[in-house]
Amino acid sequence: MYFVFISVALCEIILCVFVANMFSSTFVAMNYKKIGIAIGVLLLGVIAGYFIFRNSILQWAFNRAVNKAANTYHLQLSANKVAFTGFDVVSVDGITIQPQGADTLLRLQHARVDVALLSLLKGDIAFDGIEADSGALTIINFKDSSNIKFAKRSSADTTQVSKGEATPYNDIAKGFYKQLNYALSTSFDVSEMHISYADSGYATQVYIPSMSYDRKNLSALIINPDNSDTLTVAGEVLQKGKRYSYTLNHTGKAATYLAFLNRPEGPKFNFNTISGEVQIEPGNEFSLTFNGNATNLHMYHWRLAQQDVVFDKLQGNAVINITDDNVELDSASTVTINSTPVKLFAQYQRAPQQVFTYSITMPEVVADTFFTSLPGGMFNTLKGMSATGTLAYRMYLQLPLQNPDSLIFDSKMTKKDFRIVRFGKENYTRINGTFDYEAMDKDRLVRMITVGYENPSFTPIGQISPYLIGAVLQSEDPSFLQHRGFLEEAFRESIIKNYKEKRFARGGSTISMQLVKNVFLS
């Protein structure tokens, strides 16, 4: 590195002498030809110094990156060969990233990068473009063995924050925005990449034959080889730093869930197309606007239904506002499920007090539109239901985290001329006869109970002591004879208790709601 500094110093000396001569008496006698020769010699010296010492500079910068990876993130970064192959093009072969004491995280056979020369001269590595091929990203996340739990900065590299101080949310958002702009200023072309993940209960993989971005357009092809499933991704920079569009097309089998989103106990997803735009407005109030459309969106979770919940058409518009101490989903945010719009609002306020606020509003809609808009798979018993009149709904919740007993909870459905004309496909009269009740523990059948005269232990309600009936009502639903199916105060008390105990310690359903659950839902 001393050669680098010496060459730079010599260039500076030559430049100083040249400038000094410009103001000396002898400079007046110099002709333009001599000036041109002097400048040419200076430039040739700089260019020659660059070509002579550039690989030394590159190796120095790479070693700095290796040391930073080891000291800050506990990663072993290595390469078989790092060298310039063009004026500002660097070829890197045999790249390996391995967390200390863990399995290899990334192997890359070859990469070709266009180096940002000004950053390189400062001792940093930054790229104008990246090409990579034949790589494998392998994620291992077992309890006793993991290669992704490494990104913990050393205490020496961690900025200390005084007690009581917190990083403004707006600064965090601006930091992500800066990193996004940095990433989007680098073009890339990736091919023949394999990504795999495995833990004690789940394993999956995808193959990426191609993924490219030219600072304007993004395109990618992602294949799940286990299911012959294909996802195509496209994006476009509509306005640099401001507006971006995206499109995802899933051309695989209808029953195939997306890789990495199909864990056994987790939610599973599938769709035909998702498209939309993202708009960013940085400032004192950082703002993000998402517009999106999804067709044939399938979602499965055992807590929701025993089959896929299907949204034939889903549209969304979300506006997120971020200030120093607030993160807010603006009340202008709307989700339209098939033909029924729902307005959403959510806010987390950190100061002067921690308060979480949430509201959902369904404006007045024709009753038939509401029933036909319900997603399939979850409300199958309501399929075919018809009604007259209109329905509207609003729910508002505000929870002060330091004082949960002051929770505000309000839920109200408004009906106008509402009347059910035709029930759905379910035969509701079956509850008056003998039926089998499935007692479940999550998704596990505990026992089957026959309710009816076929069961020798069955006792008609008319033969049950009124004191027992009263005792059951008192313990399960004390206001059964007064409420109209839904008891807000019970929900309020349950939310408070569950929040305090950080678990589902108490339910809030009435006997009426339990009946609806057993009749209308699985």
Short mmCIF file of C-alpha atoms in Angstrom, two decimals:
data_model
loop_
_atom_site.label_atom_id
_atom_site.label_comp_id
_atom_site.label_asym_id
_atom_site.label_seq_id
_atom_site.Cartn_x
_atom_site.Cartn_y
_atom_site.Cartn_z
CA MET A 1 0.00 0.00 0.00
CA TYR A 2 2.99 2.36 0.43
CA PHE A 3 3.41 2.31 -3.38
CA VAL A 4 -0.19 3.55 -3.73
CA PHE A 5 0.36 6.45 -1.35
CA ILE A 6 3.72 7.31 -2.96
CA SER A 7 2.17 7.39 -6.44
CA VAL A 8 -0.67 9.60 -5.24
CA ALA A 9 1.80 11.90 -3.48
CA LEU A 10 3.94 12.20 -6.65
CA CYS A 11 0.85 13.13 -8.65
CA GLU A 12 -0.01 15.78 -6.08
CA ILE A 13 3.56 17.17 -6.20
CA ILE A 14 3.46 17.36 -10.00
CA LEU A 15 0.10 19.12 -9.84
CA CYS A 16 1.34 21.62 -7.24
CA VAL A 17 4.45 22.44 -9.30
CA PHE A 18 2.33 22.88 -12.38
CA VAL A 19 -0.10 25.25 -10.59
CA ALA A 20 2.78 27.18 -9.05
CA ASN A 21 4.33 27.65 -12.49
CA MET A 22 1.04 29.02 -13.76
CA PHE A 23 1.52 32.03 -11.53
CA SER A 24 5.26 32.40 -11.98
CA SER A 25 6.90 34.72 -14.44
CA THR A 26 8.27 31.78 -16.43
CA PHE A 27 4.74 30.53 -17.07
CA VAL A 28 4.04 33.53 -19.27
CA ALA A 29 6.72 32.33 -21.67
CA MET A 30 5.28 28.83 -21.90
CA ASN A 31 3.17 28.16 -24.91
CA TYR A 32 -0.05 26.18 -25.01
CA LYS A 33 1.72 23.16 -26.47
CA LYS A 34 3.92 22.82 -23.40
CA ILE A 35 0.89 23.20 -21.15
CA GLY A 36 -0.84 20.40 -23.00
CA ILE A 37 2.23 18.18 -22.70
CA ALA A 38 2.43 18.80 -18.95
CA ILE A 39 -1.23 17.96 -18.45
CA GLY A 40 -0.90 14.87 -20.62
CA VAL A 41 2.10 13.67 -18.64
CA LEU A 42 0.18 14.21 -15.41
CA LEU A 43 -2.86 12.25 -16.64
CA LEU A 44 -0.69 9.45 -17.99
CA GLY A 45 1.03 9.23 -14.62
CA VAL A 46 -2.30 8.96 -12.82
CA ILE A 47 -3.61 6.33 -15.27
CA ALA A 48 -0.36 4.36 -15.12
CA GLY A 49 -0.43 4.45 -11.32
CA TYR A 50 -4.02 3.18 -11.36
CA PHE A 51 -3.20 0.22 -13.60
CA ILE A 52 -0.04 -0.61 -11.67
CA PHE A 53 -1.53 -0.48 -8.19
CA ARG A 54 -5.26 -1.16 -8.70
CA ASN A 55 -5.05 -4.85 -7.74
CA SER A 56 -3.20 -3.86 -4.57
CA ILE A 57 -5.95 -1.40 -3.75
CA LEU A 58 -8.56 -4.04 -4.53
CA GLN A 59 -6.90 -6.65 -2.30
CA TRP A 60 -6.60 -4.09 0.50
CA ALA A 61 -10.32 -3.25 0.25
CA PHE A 62 -11.27 -6.94 0.09
CA ASN A 63 -9.19 -7.68 3.19
CA ARG A 64 -11.02 -4.87 5.00
CA ALA A 65 -14.33 -6.49 4.03
CA VAL A 66 -13.07 -9.87 5.29
CA ASN A 67 -12.03 -8.37 8.63
CA LYS A 68 -15.29 -6.49 9.03
CA ALA A 69 -17.33 -9.63 8.30
CA ALA A 70 -15.33 -11.56 10.89
CA ASN A 71 -15.27 -8.91 13.62
CA THR A 72 -18.77 -7.49 13.21
CA TYR A 73 -20.89 -10.43 12.02
CA HIS A 74 -18.71 -13.44 12.92
CA LEU A 75 -18.61 -14.55 9.29
CA GLN A 76 -15.72 -16.14 7.43
CA LEU A 77 -15.58 -14.57 3.95
CA SER A 78 -13.15 -16.03 1.44
CA ALA A 79 -12.47 -16.17 -2.29
CA ASN A 80 -10.05 -18.19 -4.40
CA LYS A 81 -9.24 -15.26 -6.67
CA VAL A 82 -10.01 -11.53 -6.69
CA ALA A 83 -8.60 -9.52 -9.59
CA PHE A 84 -9.34 -6.78 -12.13
CA THR A 85 -10.17 -8.06 -15.60
CA GLY A 86 -11.10 -4.70 -17.12
CA PHE A 87 -10.79 -0.99 -16.41
CA ASP A 88 -13.33 -1.20 -13.55
CA VAL A 89 -14.41 -4.86 -13.77
CA VAL A 90 -13.44 -7.30 -11.05
CA SER A 91 -13.68 -11.08 -11.31
CA VAL A 92 -14.15 -13.11 -8.13
CA ASP A 93 -13.96 -16.92 -8.14
CA GLY A 94 -14.80 -19.45 -5.44
CA ILE A 95 -16.68 -17.22 -3.01
CA THR A 96 -17.61 -18.77 0.33
CA ILE A 97 -19.46 -17.30 3.31
CA GLN A 98 -19.47 -19.42 6.45
CA PRO A 99 -20.57 -18.40 9.97
CA GLN A 100 -17.97 -19.23 12.55
CA GLY A 101 -18.53 -22.76 13.86
CA ALA A 102 -21.49 -23.45 11.53
CA ASP A 103 -22.26 -24.94 8.11
CA THR A 104 -21.48 -22.96 4.96
CA LEU A 105 -24.17 -20.41 4.21
CA LEU A 106 -23.25 -19.40 0.63
CA ARG A 107 -21.11 -20.84 -2.14
CA LEU A 108 -20.71 -18.97 -5.42
CA GLN A 109 -18.64 -20.32 -8.28
CA HIS A 110 -18.10 -17.05 -10.11
CA ALA A 111 -19.00 -13.38 -9.86
CA ARG A 112 -18.20 -10.42 -12.06
CA VAL A 113 -18.64 -6.93 -10.63
CA ASP A 114 -18.34 -3.39 -11.93
CA VAL A 115 -16.55 -1.59 -9.10
CA ALA A 116 -17.37 1.99 -8.11
CA LEU A 117 -13.84 3.41 -8.34
CA LEU A 118 -14.37 6.43 -6.08
CA SER A 119 -15.61 4.18 -3.27
CA LEU A 120 -12.68 1.82 -3.84
CA LEU A 121 -10.15 4.64 -3.41
CA LYS A 122 -11.76 5.38 -0.04
CA GLY A 123 -11.19 1.80 1.02
CA ASP A 124 -14.82 0.69 0.59
CA ILE A 125 -16.30 -1.83 -1.81
CA ALA A 126 -19.33 -0.63 -3.76
CA PHE A 127 -20.68 -1.88 -7.07
CA ASP A 128 -22.30 -0.41 -10.15
CA GLY A 129 -23.24 -3.87 -11.44
CA ILE A 130 -23.04 -7.51 -10.39
CA GLU A 131 -23.13 -10.75 -12.36
CA ALA A 132 -23.16 -14.09 -10.53
CA ASP A 133 -23.75 -17.70 -11.49
CA SER A 134 -23.70 -21.24 -10.12
CA GLY A 135 -24.41 -20.56 -6.47
CA ALA A 136 -26.00 -22.28 -3.50
CA LEU A 137 -27.56 -20.56 -0.49
CA THR A 138 -28.10 -23.21 2.20
CA ILE A 139 -29.97 -22.22 5.37
CA ILE A 140 -29.78 -24.59 8.35
CA ASN A 141 -31.92 -23.69 11.37
CA PHE A 142 -31.95 -26.62 13.78
CA LYS A 143 -32.15 -25.98 17.51
CA ASP A 144 -28.56 -27.01 18.18
CA SER A 145 -27.17 -26.15 14.78
CA SER A 146 -27.89 -23.00 12.79
CA ASN A 147 -26.00 -20.95 10.21
CA ILE A 148 -28.27 -17.88 10.23
CA LYS A 149 -27.99 -16.80 13.87
CA PHE A 150 -24.81 -14.87 13.31
CA ALA A 151 -25.83 -11.27 12.56
CA LYS A 152 -25.01 -9.91 16.03
CA ARG A 153 -22.80 -6.87 15.98
CA SER A 154 -19.91 -6.77 18.40
CA SER A 155 -20.31 -4.46 21.38
CA ALA A 156 -17.50 -2.28 20.03
CA ASP A 157 -19.46 -1.69 16.82
CA THR A 158 -22.80 -1.01 18.48
CA THR A 159 -23.77 2.60 18.96
CA GLN A 160 -24.66 3.18 22.59
CA VAL A 161 -28.01 4.86 23.18
CA SER A 162 -28.56 6.70 26.43
CA LYS A 163 -31.10 5.22 28.78
CA GLY A 164 -34.57 6.54 28.03
CA GLU A 165 -33.69 7.46 24.44
CA ALA A 166 -35.12 5.63 21.45
CA THR A 167 -34.33 5.88 17.76
CA PRO A 168 -37.08 7.85 16.00
CA TYR A 169 -39.16 5.62 13.74
CA ASN A 170 -38.76 8.21 10.99
CA ASP A 171 -34.96 7.84 11.15
CA ILE A 172 -35.28 4.05 10.92
CA ALA A 173 -37.53 4.39 7.86
CA LYS A 174 -35.10 6.83 6.25
CA GLY A 175 -32.27 4.37 6.89
CA PHE A 176 -34.15 1.60 5.10
CA TYR A 177 -35.00 4.04 2.31
CA LYS A 178 -31.31 4.93 1.91
CA GLN A 179 -30.36 1.24 1.75
CA LEU A 180 -33.13 0.62 -0.79
CA ASN A 181 -31.90 3.40 -3.05
CA TYR A 182 -28.36 2.07 -2.70
CA ALA A 183 -29.49 -1.43 -3.69
CA LEU A 184 -31.57 -0.18 -6.60
CA SER A 185 -28.62 1.79 -7.95
CA THR A 186 -26.79 -1.49 -8.60
CA SER A 187 -27.74 -3.62 -11.58
CA PHE A 188 -27.42 -7.38 -11.31
CA ASP A 189 -27.72 -10.55 -13.35
CA VAL A 190 -27.91 -13.81 -11.39
CA SER A 191 -28.23 -17.29 -12.88
CA GLU A 192 -28.20 -20.92 -11.75
CA MET A 193 -28.88 -20.25 -8.07
CA HIS A 194 -30.16 -22.85 -5.60
CA ILE A 195 -31.74 -21.86 -2.27
CA SER A 196 -32.63 -24.43 0.38
CA TYR A 197 -33.93 -24.31 3.95
CA ALA A 198 -34.19 -27.00 6.61
CA ASP A 199 -35.13 -27.19 10.28
CA SER A 200 -36.38 -29.96 12.57
CA GLY A 201 -39.88 -29.99 11.09
CA TYR A 202 -39.64 -28.48 7.64
CA ALA A 203 -37.47 -28.46 4.52
CA THR A 204 -37.89 -26.80 1.13
CA GLN A 205 -35.89 -25.55 -1.83
CA VAL A 206 -36.16 -23.36 -4.91
CA TYR A 207 -34.13 -23.02 -8.09
CA ILE A 208 -33.57 -19.64 -9.75
CA PRO A 209 -32.40 -20.11 -13.37
CA SER A 210 -32.38 -16.35 -13.95
CA MET A 211 -32.87 -13.06 -12.12
CA SER A 212 -31.87 -9.71 -13.58
CA TYR A 213 -32.23 -5.99 -12.89
CA ASP A 214 -30.93 -3.14 -15.08
CA ARG A 215 -31.79 -0.21 -12.75
CA LYS A 216 -35.11 0.07 -14.55
CA ASN A 217 -36.70 -3.37 -14.94
CA LEU A 218 -36.60 -6.48 -12.76
CA SER A 219 -37.36 -10.00 -13.94
CA ALA A 220 -36.96 -13.36 -12.23
CA LEU A 221 -37.97 -16.98 -12.62
CA ILE A 222 -38.30 -19.06 -9.43
CA ILE A 223 -38.96 -22.81 -9.60
CA ASN A 224 -39.88 -25.26 -6.87
CA PRO A 225 -38.38 -28.50 -8.23
CA ASP A 226 -40.27 -30.67 -5.74
CA ASN A 227 -43.63 -29.66 -7.21
CA SER A 228 -42.66 -28.47 -10.71
CA ASP A 229 -44.02 -25.14 -9.56
CA THR A 230 -43.09 -21.82 -11.23
CA LEU A 231 -43.27 -18.21 -10.04
CA THR A 232 -42.40 -15.33 -12.37
CA VAL A 233 -41.54 -11.93 -10.92
CA ALA A 234 -41.45 -8.61 -12.76
CA GLY A 235 -40.90 -5.08 -11.53
CA GLU A 236 -40.28 -1.60 -12.91
CA VAL A 237 -38.87 1.65 -11.55
CA LEU A 238 -41.56 4.14 -12.55
CA GLN A 239 -39.90 7.08 -10.80
CA LYS A 240 -36.48 6.65 -9.20
CA GLY A 241 -36.72 6.79 -5.44
CA LYS A 242 -40.48 7.33 -5.60
CA ARG A 243 -42.62 4.80 -7.48
CA TYR A 244 -42.20 1.11 -8.26
CA SER A 245 -44.49 -1.49 -9.82
CA TYR A 246 -44.50 -5.25 -9.30
CA THR A 247 -46.19 -8.34 -10.75
CA LEU A 248 -46.05 -11.95 -9.55
CA ASN A 249 -47.53 -14.75 -11.64
CA HIS A 250 -47.90 -18.23 -10.22
CA THR A 251 -48.19 -20.76 -13.02
CA GLY A 252 -47.89 -23.92 -10.96
CA LYS A 253 -50.51 -26.39 -9.87
CA ALA A 254 -53.64 -24.97 -8.26
CA ALA A 255 -53.13 -27.03 -5.10
CA THR A 256 -49.44 -26.13 -4.70
CA TYR A 257 -48.51 -23.71 -1.93
CA LEU A 258 -45.62 -21.31 -2.34
CA ALA A 259 -42.23 -22.49 -1.12
CA PHE A 260 -41.15 -21.05 2.26
CA LEU A 261 -44.84 -20.22 2.96
CA ASN A 262 -46.14 -23.72 3.62
CA ARG A 263 -44.84 -24.78 7.01
CA PRO A 264 -46.87 -27.64 8.61
CA GLU A 265 -48.24 -25.49 11.48
CA GLY A 266 -48.00 -22.14 9.73
CA PRO A 267 -50.13 -20.34 7.15
CA LYS A 268 -49.95 -21.50 3.54
CA PHE A 269 -50.48 -19.37 0.44
CA ASN A 270 -51.17 -19.73 -3.24
CA PHE A 271 -52.41 -17.33 -5.94
CA ASN A 272 -52.66 -16.80 -9.66
CA THR A 273 -51.52 -13.17 -9.92
CA ILE A 274 -50.50 -10.37 -7.55
CA SER A 275 -49.71 -6.95 -8.97
CA GLY A 276 -49.55 -3.34 -7.85
CA GLU A 277 -47.46 -0.28 -7.10
CA VAL A 278 -45.43 1.08 -4.21
CA GLN A 279 -44.99 4.82 -3.71
CA ILE A 280 -42.50 6.33 -1.24
CA GLU A 281 -42.62 9.89 0.13
CA PRO A 282 -39.65 10.58 2.44
CA GLY A 283 -39.83 13.60 4.72
CA ASN A 284 -40.63 14.62 8.28
CA GLU A 285 -43.55 12.24 7.94
CA PHE A 286 -42.30 9.24 6.02
CA SER A 287 -45.11 7.82 3.88
CA LEU A 288 -45.54 4.52 2.03
CA THR A 289 -48.46 3.78 -0.27
CA PHE A 290 -49.21 0.24 -1.46
CA ASN A 291 -51.75 -0.58 -4.16
CA GLY A 292 -52.32 -4.21 -4.99
CA ASN A 293 -54.60 -6.73 -6.65
CA ALA A 294 -54.71 -10.49 -6.17
CA THR A 295 -56.69 -13.10 -8.09
CA ASN A 296 -57.60 -16.55 -6.84
CA LEU A 297 -55.71 -16.10 -3.57
CA HIS A 298 -55.71 -19.25 -1.44
CA MET A 299 -54.82 -19.19 2.24
CA TYR A 300 -54.82 -22.14 4.61
CA HIS A 301 -54.41 -22.36 8.38
CA TRP A 302 -55.94 -24.97 10.61
CA ARG A 303 -57.32 -22.27 12.93
CA LEU A 304 -59.37 -20.76 10.07
CA ALA A 305 -60.89 -23.72 8.28
CA GLN A 306 -60.33 -27.33 7.31
CA GLN A 307 -59.74 -26.31 3.70
CA ASP A 308 -58.35 -23.38 1.74
CA VAL A 309 -59.94 -19.99 2.30
CA VAL A 310 -60.32 -18.61 -1.23
CA PHE A 311 -60.48 -14.95 -2.26
CA ASP A 312 -61.50 -14.85 -5.92
CA LYS A 313 -60.62 -11.16 -6.14
CA LEU A 314 -58.81 -9.10 -3.54
CA GLN A 315 -57.87 -5.44 -3.89
CA GLY A 316 -55.99 -3.32 -1.40
CA ASN A 317 -54.80 0.22 -0.85
CA ALA A 318 -52.61 0.83 2.20
CA VAL A 319 -51.11 4.14 3.31
CA ILE A 320 -48.48 3.91 6.06
CA ASN A 321 -47.34 7.10 7.80
CA ILE A 322 -44.23 7.10 10.01
CA THR A 323 -43.19 9.93 12.35
CA ASP A 324 -40.68 10.02 15.20
CA ASP A 325 -42.96 8.23 17.69
CA ASN A 326 -45.87 6.92 15.60
CA VAL A 327 -46.48 4.24 13.01
CA GLU A 328 -49.91 4.53 11.42
CA LEU A 329 -51.98 2.66 8.87
CA ASP A 330 -53.95 5.62 7.55
CA SER A 331 -57.75 5.52 7.66
CA ALA A 332 -57.71 5.91 3.86
CA SER A 333 -56.50 2.29 3.65
CA THR A 334 -59.06 -0.06 2.12
CA VAL A 335 -59.34 -3.76 1.37
CA THR A 336 -62.04 -4.90 -1.07
CA ILE A 337 -62.97 -8.56 -0.74
CA ASN A 338 -64.65 -9.47 -4.01
CA SER A 339 -67.26 -6.67 -4.06
CA THR A 340 -67.30 -5.58 -0.40
CA PRO A 341 -65.01 -2.75 0.73
CA VAL A 342 -63.57 -2.62 4.25
CA LYS A 343 -61.73 0.41 5.64
CA LEU A 344 -58.85 -0.18 8.05
CA PHE A 345 -57.01 2.01 10.54
CA ALA A 346 -54.21 1.08 12.94
CA GLN A 347 -51.77 3.13 14.96
CA TYR A 348 -49.00 2.47 17.44
CA GLN A 349 -48.07 5.54 19.45
CA ARG A 350 -44.85 5.30 21.46
CA ALA A 351 -44.87 8.71 23.16
CA PRO A 352 -46.00 10.41 25.32
CA GLN A 353 -47.75 7.10 26.17
CA GLN A 354 -47.76 3.72 24.46
CA VAL A 355 -51.17 3.32 22.85
CA PHE A 356 -52.38 0.83 20.24
CA THR A 357 -55.47 1.78 18.22
CA TYR A 358 -57.30 -0.29 15.63
CA SER A 359 -60.56 0.09 13.76
CA ILE A 360 -62.34 -1.71 10.94
CA THR A 361 -65.30 -0.23 9.09
CA MET A 362 -67.55 -1.78 6.49
CA PRO A 363 -69.66 0.98 4.91
CA GLU A 364 -73.28 0.27 4.10
CA VAL A 365 -73.54 -2.47 1.48
CA VAL A 366 -76.42 -4.44 -0.01
CA ALA A 367 -76.93 -7.57 2.09
CA ASP A 368 -76.74 -9.90 -0.90
CA THR A 369 -73.43 -8.29 -1.94
CA PHE A 370 -72.04 -8.96 1.54
CA PHE A 371 -72.98 -12.65 1.50
CA THR A 372 -71.70 -13.29 -2.02
CA SER A 373 -68.40 -11.55 -1.16
CA LEU A 374 -67.57 -13.86 1.73
CA PRO A 375 -64.46 -15.94 0.89
CA GLY A 376 -65.03 -19.55 -0.10
CA GLY A 377 -63.89 -22.38 2.11
CA MET A 378 -64.58 -20.53 5.35
CA PHE A 379 -68.30 -19.84 5.11
CA ASN A 380 -69.50 -22.77 3.02
CA THR A 381 -72.72 -23.09 5.01
CA LEU A 382 -73.70 -19.55 3.96
CA LYS A 383 -73.26 -20.28 0.27
CA GLY A 384 -76.53 -19.57 -1.50
CA MET A 385 -77.89 -17.36 1.30
CA SER A 386 -79.98 -14.41 0.10
CA ALA A 387 -81.29 -11.40 2.00
CA THR A 388 -82.90 -8.01 1.49
CA GLY A 389 -81.82 -4.65 2.94
CA THR A 390 -78.36 -3.38 3.82
CA LEU A 391 -75.65 -4.04 6.38
CA ALA A 392 -72.88 -1.87 7.86
CA TYR A 393 -70.32 -2.59 10.56
CA ARG A 394 -67.77 -0.74 12.67
CA MET A 395 -65.34 -1.94 15.34
CA TYR A 396 -63.03 0.36 17.32
CA LEU A 397 -60.37 -0.66 19.84
CA GLN A 398 -57.91 1.47 21.77
CA LEU A 399 -55.50 -0.12 24.24
CA PRO A 400 -53.19 1.99 26.46
CA LEU A 401 -50.37 -0.50 27.05
CA GLN A 402 -49.41 0.88 30.48
CA ASN A 403 -53.04 0.99 31.63
CA PRO A 404 -54.93 -1.84 29.87
CA ASP A 405 -57.91 -1.55 32.25
CA SER A 406 -58.87 1.66 30.42
CA LEU A 407 -59.32 -0.25 27.14
CA ILE A 408 -61.98 1.15 24.82
CA PHE A 409 -63.85 -1.44 22.75
CA ASP A 410 -66.88 -0.76 20.59
CA SER A 411 -68.51 -3.02 18.01
CA LYS A 412 -71.72 -2.29 16.15
CA MET A 413 -73.55 -3.72 13.15
CA THR A 414 -76.26 -1.57 11.58
CA LYS A 415 -79.12 -3.14 9.61
CA LYS A 416 -81.68 -1.47 7.36
CA ASP A 417 -84.69 -3.45 6.19
CA PHE A 418 -82.60 -6.58 6.65
CA ARG A 419 -84.41 -9.87 6.20
CA ILE A 420 -83.14 -13.32 5.23
CA VAL A 421 -85.01 -14.58 2.19
CA ARG A 422 -83.20 -17.88 1.72
CA PHE A 423 -80.78 -19.75 3.94
CA GLY A 424 -77.62 -21.34 2.64
CA LYS A 425 -77.02 -24.96 1.74
CA GLU A 426 -76.71 -26.11 5.35
CA ASN A 427 -79.69 -28.04 6.79
CA TYR A 428 -80.08 -26.15 10.05
CA THR A 429 -83.05 -28.20 11.20
CA ARG A 430 -80.68 -31.13 11.79
CA ILE A 431 -79.82 -29.62 15.16
CA ASN A 432 -83.38 -30.49 16.28
CA GLY A 433 -82.69 -34.16 15.60
CA THR A 434 -79.85 -36.49 16.43
CA PHE A 435 -76.40 -35.32 15.38
CA ASP A 436 -72.78 -36.12 16.13
CA TYR A 437 -70.63 -33.53 17.87
CA GLU A 438 -66.88 -33.64 17.20
CA ALA A 439 -64.89 -32.57 20.26
CA MET A 440 -61.61 -31.18 18.90
CA ASP A 441 -58.30 -30.15 20.47
CA LYS A 442 -56.86 -27.85 17.79
CA ASP A 443 -56.84 -30.14 14.73
CA ARG A 444 -57.00 -33.38 16.77
CA LEU A 445 -60.30 -35.25 17.26
CA VAL A 446 -60.65 -36.04 20.96
CA ARG A 447 -63.98 -37.86 20.90
CA MET A 448 -67.28 -38.07 19.03
CA ILE A 449 -70.44 -37.41 21.05
CA THR A 450 -73.89 -38.43 19.81
CA VAL A 451 -76.47 -35.80 20.80
CA GLY A 452 -80.01 -37.31 20.71
CA TYR A 453 -82.17 -40.11 22.01
CA GLU A 454 -79.83 -42.70 20.50
CA ASN A 455 -77.39 -41.80 23.29
CA PRO A 456 -78.55 -43.51 26.53
CA SER A 457 -77.12 -40.56 28.53
CA PHE A 458 -79.17 -37.99 26.60
CA THR A 459 -81.61 -35.92 28.70
CA PRO A 460 -84.12 -33.51 27.05
CA ILE A 461 -83.89 -29.93 28.30
CA GLY A 462 -87.40 -30.14 29.74
CA GLN A 463 -86.22 -32.81 32.17
CA ILE A 464 -83.15 -30.88 33.35
CA SER A 465 -83.44 -28.98 36.65
CA PRO A 466 -83.91 -25.24 36.13
CA TYR A 467 -81.28 -24.70 38.82
CA LEU A 468 -78.71 -26.54 36.69
CA ILE A 469 -79.75 -24.52 33.64
CA GLY A 470 -79.39 -21.33 35.67
CA ALA A 471 -75.98 -22.42 36.94
CA VAL A 472 -74.74 -23.11 33.40
CA LEU A 473 -76.05 -19.73 32.19
CA GLN A 474 -74.41 -17.95 35.13
CA SER A 475 -71.00 -19.51 34.48
CA GLU A 476 -71.07 -19.42 30.66
CA ASP A 477 -73.18 -16.40 29.74
CA PRO A 478 -74.82 -14.45 32.64
CA SER A 479 -76.46 -11.92 30.27
CA PHE A 480 -77.89 -14.54 27.92
CA LEU A 481 -81.47 -13.35 28.41
CA GLN A 482 -80.58 -9.67 27.94
CA HIS A 483 -78.02 -9.37 25.14
CA ARG A 484 -78.71 -9.80 21.42
CA GLY A 485 -76.06 -12.44 20.72
CA PHE A 486 -72.89 -10.37 21.21
CA LEU A 487 -71.64 -8.93 24.53
CA GLU A 488 -69.09 -6.15 24.12
CA GLU A 489 -68.17 -6.01 27.81
CA ALA A 490 -67.21 -9.70 27.80
CA PHE A 491 -64.88 -9.07 24.86
CA ARG A 492 -63.41 -6.02 26.58
CA GLU A 493 -62.66 -7.96 29.77
CA SER A 494 -61.19 -10.86 27.82
CA ILE A 495 -58.87 -8.60 25.80
CA ILE A 496 -57.63 -6.95 29.01
CA LYS A 497 -56.99 -10.28 30.77
CA ASN A 498 -55.35 -11.88 27.74
CA TYR A 499 -53.07 -8.87 27.26
CA LYS A 500 -52.04 -8.83 30.92
CA GLU A 501 -51.26 -12.56 30.96
CA LYS A 502 -49.75 -12.60 27.44
CA ARG A 503 -51.83 -15.64 26.50
CA PHE A 504 -55.40 -16.69 25.62
CA ALA A 505 -56.53 -16.94 29.23
CA ARG A 506 -60.19 -16.06 28.71
CA GLY A 507 -62.72 -16.20 25.90
CA GLY A 508 -65.49 -13.74 25.20
CA SER A 509 -68.08 -15.68 23.20
CA THR A 510 -71.71 -15.90 24.28
CA ILE A 511 -73.79 -19.07 24.11
CA SER A 512 -75.39 -17.57 20.98
CA MET A 513 -71.98 -17.18 19.37
CA GLN A 514 -71.03 -20.74 20.29
CA LEU A 515 -74.23 -21.95 18.63
CA VAL A 516 -73.43 -19.94 15.49
CA LYS A 517 -69.88 -21.37 15.46
CA ASN A 518 -71.15 -24.95 15.67
CA VAL A 519 -73.94 -24.48 13.13
CA PHE A 520 -72.36 -22.17 10.55
CA LEU A 521 -68.65 -22.98 10.86
CA SER A 522 -66.60 -26.16 10.87
#
